[in-house]
């Protein structure tokens, strides 16, 4: 064993059938599960749904983004290396998560928002040039 940890591509969605994770992705259905994976430092890419079938019981994709934003203020930010996609159909949730990602990830990176063919945003994190 080399001591390297397996990289995880994490898919958060409450629908295990119609919106199942693509091949090679780990599918979780609650915000708490997503946060637990992110806290390992192994998540290299993240795709988020906003509404998970009950905010009190399962949380939301927004709760995951909020957790990442809070982590931006310490010495162990956990923004996924290959970025964050938002596959949620909820326009308010999609936009609020996107704005938070842009604002707080920018503490550490240059954030690039791209819009996919399906209209879903993808946020890439690139090194910033010059002093912070």
PDB file of N, CA and C in Angstrom, residues 36-77:
ATOM      1  N   UNK A  36     -19.495  14.438   5.760  1.00  0.00           N
ATOM      2  CA  UNK A  36     -18.568  13.440   6.316  1.00  0.00           C
ATOM      3  C   UNK A  36     -17.514  13.049   5.285  1.00  0.00           C
ATOM      4  N   UNK A  37     -17.917  12.849   4.024  1.00  0.00           N
ATOM      5  CA  UNK A  37     -16.951  12.530   2.968  1.00  0.00           C
ATOM      6  C   UNK A  37     -16.007  13.707   2.733  1.00  0.00           C
ATOM      7  N   UNK A  38     -16.551  14.917   2.648  1.00  0.00           N
ATOM      8  CA  UNK A  38     -15.699  16.088   2.414  1.00  0.00           C
ATOM      9  C   UNK A  38     -14.668  16.252   3.518  1.00  0.00           C
ATOM     10  N   UNK A  39     -15.062  15.967   4.740  1.00  0.00           N
ATOM     11  CA  UNK A  39     -14.167  16.135   5.883  1.00  0.00           C
ATOM     12  C   UNK A  39     -12.961  15.192   5.823  1.00  0.00           C
ATOM     13  N   UNK A  40     -13.044  14.137   5.028  1.00  0.00           N
ATOM     14  CA  UNK A  40     -11.901  13.221   4.888  1.00  0.00           C
ATOM     15  C   UNK A  40     -10.783  13.834   4.053  1.00  0.00           C
ATOM     16  N   UNK A  41     -11.116  14.872   3.264  1.00  0.00           N
ATOM     17  CA  UNK A  41     -10.128  15.468   2.381  1.00  0.00           C
ATOM     18  C   UNK A  41      -9.913  14.682   1.099  1.00  0.00           C
ATOM     19  N   UNK A  42     -10.725  13.650   0.855  1.00  0.00           N
ATOM     20  CA  UNK A  42     -10.558  12.783  -0.313  1.00  0.00           C
ATOM     21  C   UNK A  42     -11.431  13.187  -1.494  1.00  0.00           C
ATOM     22  N   UNK A  43     -12.372  14.102  -1.285  1.00  0.00           N
ATOM     23  CA  UNK A  43     -13.300  14.483  -2.353  1.00  0.00           C
ATOM     24  C   UNK A  43     -12.598  15.439  -3.306  1.00  0.00           C
ATOM     25  N   UNK A  44     -12.490  15.024  -4.584  1.00  0.00           N
ATOM     26  CA  UNK A  44     -11.821  15.848  -5.586  1.00  0.00           C
ATOM     27  C   UNK A  44     -12.806  16.549  -6.508  1.00  0.00           C
ATOM     28  N   UNK A  45     -14.054  16.077  -6.528  1.00  0.00           N
ATOM     29  CA  UNK A  45     -15.097  16.734  -7.311  1.00  0.00           C
ATOM     30  C   UNK A  45     -16.419  16.474  -6.621  1.00  0.00           C
ATOM     31  N   UNK A  46     -17.323  17.464  -6.708  1.00  0.00           N
ATOM     32  CA  UNK A  46     -18.590  17.407  -6.006  1.00  0.00           C
ATOM     33  C   UNK A  46     -19.697  17.853  -6.946  1.00  0.00           C
ATOM     34  N   UNK A  47     -20.823  17.137  -6.926  1.00  0.00           N
ATOM     35  CA  UNK A  47     -21.993  17.551  -7.687  1.00  0.00           C
ATOM     36  C   UNK A  47     -23.176  17.573  -6.733  1.00  0.00           C
ATOM     37  N   UNK A  48     -23.914  18.692  -6.740  1.00  0.00           N
ATOM     38  CA  UNK A  48     -24.933  18.925  -5.717  1.00  0.00           C
ATOM     39  C   UNK A  48     -26.341  19.102  -6.255  1.00  0.00           C
ATOM     40  N   UNK A  49     -27.271  18.445  -5.605  1.00  0.00           N
ATOM     41  CA  UNK A  49     -28.691  18.755  -5.698  1.00  0.00           C
ATOM     42  C   UNK A  49     -28.975  19.652  -4.500  1.00  0.00           C
ATOM     43  N   UNK A  50     -29.983  20.509  -4.602  1.00  0.00           N
ATOM     44  CA  UNK A  50     -30.315  21.357  -3.469  1.00  0.00           C
ATOM     45  C   UNK A  50     -31.331  20.705  -2.549  1.00  0.00           C
ATOM     46  N   UNK A  51     -32.465  20.288  -3.092  1.00  0.00           N
ATOM     47  CA  UNK A  51     -33.566  19.748  -2.286  1.00  0.00           C
ATOM     48  C   UNK A  51     -33.402  18.242  -2.132  1.00  0.00           C
ATOM     49  N   UNK A  52     -33.341  17.794  -0.885  1.00  0.00           N
ATOM     50  CA  UNK A  52     -33.050  16.385  -0.608  1.00  0.00           C
ATOM     51  C   UNK A  52     -34.211  15.656   0.054  1.00  0.00           C
ATOM     52  N   UNK A  53     -35.414  16.179  -0.086  1.00  0.00           N
ATOM     53  CA  UNK A  53     -36.579  15.458   0.402  1.00  0.00           C
ATOM     54  C   UNK A  53     -36.985  15.767   1.828  1.00  0.00           C
ATOM     55  N   UNK A  54     -36.468  16.793   2.424  1.00  0.00           N
ATOM     56  CA  UNK A  54     -36.831  17.189   3.777  1.00  0.00           C
ATOM     57  C   UNK A  54     -35.671  17.880   4.459  1.00  0.00           C
ATOM     58  N   UNK A  55     -35.725  19.214   4.505  1.00  0.00           N
ATOM     59  CA  UNK A  55     -34.597  19.991   5.010  1.00  0.00           C
ATOM     60  C   UNK A  55     -34.192  19.603   6.428  1.00  0.00           C
ATOM     61  N   UNK A  56     -35.175  19.383   7.321  1.00  0.00           N
ATOM     62  CA  UNK A  56     -34.855  19.069   8.713  1.00  0.00           C
ATOM     63  C   UNK A  56     -34.186  17.708   8.845  1.00  0.00           C
ATOM     64  N   UNK A  57     -34.677  16.735   8.095  1.00  0.00           N
ATOM     65  CA  UNK A  57     -34.177  15.371   8.224  1.00  0.00           C
ATOM     66  C   UNK A  57     -32.915  15.110   7.409  1.00  0.00           C
ATOM     67  N   UNK A  58     -32.871  15.636   6.183  1.00  0.00           N
ATOM     68  CA  UNK A  58     -31.787  15.288   5.260  1.00  0.00           C
ATOM     69  C   UNK A  58     -30.851  16.438   4.942  1.00  0.00           C
ATOM     70  N   UNK A  59     -31.248  17.661   5.289  1.00  0.00           N
ATOM     71  CA  UNK A  59     -30.451  18.819   4.936  1.00  0.00           C
ATOM     72  C   UNK A  59     -30.675  19.204   3.487  1.00  0.00           C
ATOM     73  N   UNK A  60     -29.832  20.096   2.982  1.00  0.00           N
ATOM     74  CA  UNK A  60     -29.892  20.547   1.596  1.00  0.00           C
ATOM     75  C   UNK A  60     -28.465  20.636   1.052  1.00  0.00           C
ATOM     76  N   UNK A  61     -28.382  20.740  -0.263  1.00  0.00           N
ATOM     77  CA  UNK A  61     -27.082  21.012  -0.857  1.00  0.00           C
ATOM     78  C   UNK A  61     -26.507  22.321  -0.333  1.00  0.00           C
ATOM     79  N   UNK A  62     -27.385  23.261  -0.018  1.00  0.00           N
ATOM     80  CA  UNK A  62     -26.942  24.530   0.558  1.00  0.00           C
ATOM     81  C   UNK A  62     -26.234  24.349   1.888  1.00  0.00           C
ATOM     82  N   UNK A  63     -26.659  23.384   2.677  1.00  0.00           N
ATOM     83  CA  UNK A  63     -25.977  23.116   3.948  1.00  0.00           C
ATOM     84  C   UNK A  63     -24.547  22.647   3.709  1.00  0.00           C
ATOM     85  N   UNK A  64     -24.342  21.877   2.652  1.00  0.00           N
ATOM     86  CA  UNK A  64     -22.999  21.399   2.307  1.00  0.00           C
ATOM     87  C   UNK A  64     -22.125  22.583   1.885  1.00  0.00           C
ATOM     88  N   UNK A  65     -22.669  23.453   1.047  1.00  0.00           N
ATOM     89  CA  UNK A  65     -21.914  24.637   0.618  1.00  0.00           C
ATOM     90  C   UNK A  65     -21.613  25.526   1.820  1.00  0.00           C
ATOM     91  N   UNK A  66     -22.581  25.714   2.705  1.00  0.00           N
ATOM     92  CA  UNK A  66     -22.342  26.518   3.911  1.00  0.00           C
ATOM     93  C   UNK A  66     -21.186  25.943   4.724  1.00  0.00           C
ATOM     94  N   UNK A  67     -21.148  24.621   4.859  1.00  0.00           N
ATOM     95  CA  UNK A  67     -20.080  23.969   5.615  1.00  0.00           C
ATOM     96  C   UNK A  67     -18.724  24.233   4.953  1.00  0.00           C
ATOM     97  N   UNK A  68     -18.675  24.113   3.621  1.00  0.00           N
ATOM     98  CA  UNK A  68     -17.430  24.409   2.913  1.00  0.00           C
ATOM     99  C   UNK A  68     -17.015  25.863   3.108  1.00  0.00           C
ATOM    100  N   UNK A  69     -17.990  26.767   3.065  1.00  0.00           N
ATOM    101  CA  UNK A  69     -17.696  28.191   3.258  1.00  0.00           C
ATOM    102  C   UNK A  69     -17.116  28.445   4.646  1.00  0.00           C
ATOM    103  N   UNK A  70     -17.692  27.825   5.663  1.00  0.00           N
ATOM    104  CA  UNK A  70     -17.173  27.980   7.029  1.00  0.00           C
ATOM    105  C   UNK A  70     -15.751  27.460   7.131  1.00  0.00           C
ATOM    106  N   UNK A  71     -15.450  26.384   6.425  1.00  0.00           N
ATOM    107  CA  UNK A  71     -14.095  25.816   6.449  1.00  0.00           C
ATOM    108  C   UNK A  71     -13.083  26.765   5.794  1.00  0.00           C
ATOM    109  N   UNK A  72     -13.544  27.692   4.970  1.00  0.00           N
ATOM    110  CA  UNK A  72     -12.642  28.627   4.295  1.00  0.00           C
ATOM    111  C   UNK A  72     -11.924  29.551   5.262  1.00  0.00           C
ATOM    112  N   UNK A  73     -12.453  29.642   6.479  1.00  0.00           N
ATOM    113  CA  UNK A  73     -11.874  30.556   7.452  1.00  0.00           C
ATOM    114  C   UNK A  73     -10.818  29.897   8.322  1.00  0.00           C
ATOM    115  N   UNK A  74     -10.528  28.616   8.095  1.00  0.00           N
ATOM    116  CA  UNK A  74      -9.474  27.993   8.887  1.00  0.00           C
ATOM    117  C   UNK A  74      -8.347  27.536   7.976  1.00  0.00           C
ATOM    118  N   UNK A  75      -7.418  26.814   8.542  1.00  0.00           N
ATOM    119  CA  UNK A  75      -6.231  26.431   7.778  1.00  0.00           C
ATOM    120  C   UNK A  75      -6.415  25.140   6.983  1.00  0.00           C
ATOM    121  N   UNK A  76      -7.630  24.626   6.902  1.00  0.00           N
ATOM    122  CA  UNK A  76      -7.864  23.388   6.155  1.00  0.00           C
ATOM    123  C   UNK A  76      -9.089  23.522   5.244  1.00  0.00           C
ATOM    124  N   UNK A  77      -9.031  24.447   4.280  1.00  0.00           N
ATOM    125  CA  UNK A  77     -10.163  24.545   3.353  1.00  0.00           C
ATOM    126  C   UNK A  77     -10.271  23.258   2.545  1.00  0.00           C
TER     127      UNK A  77
END
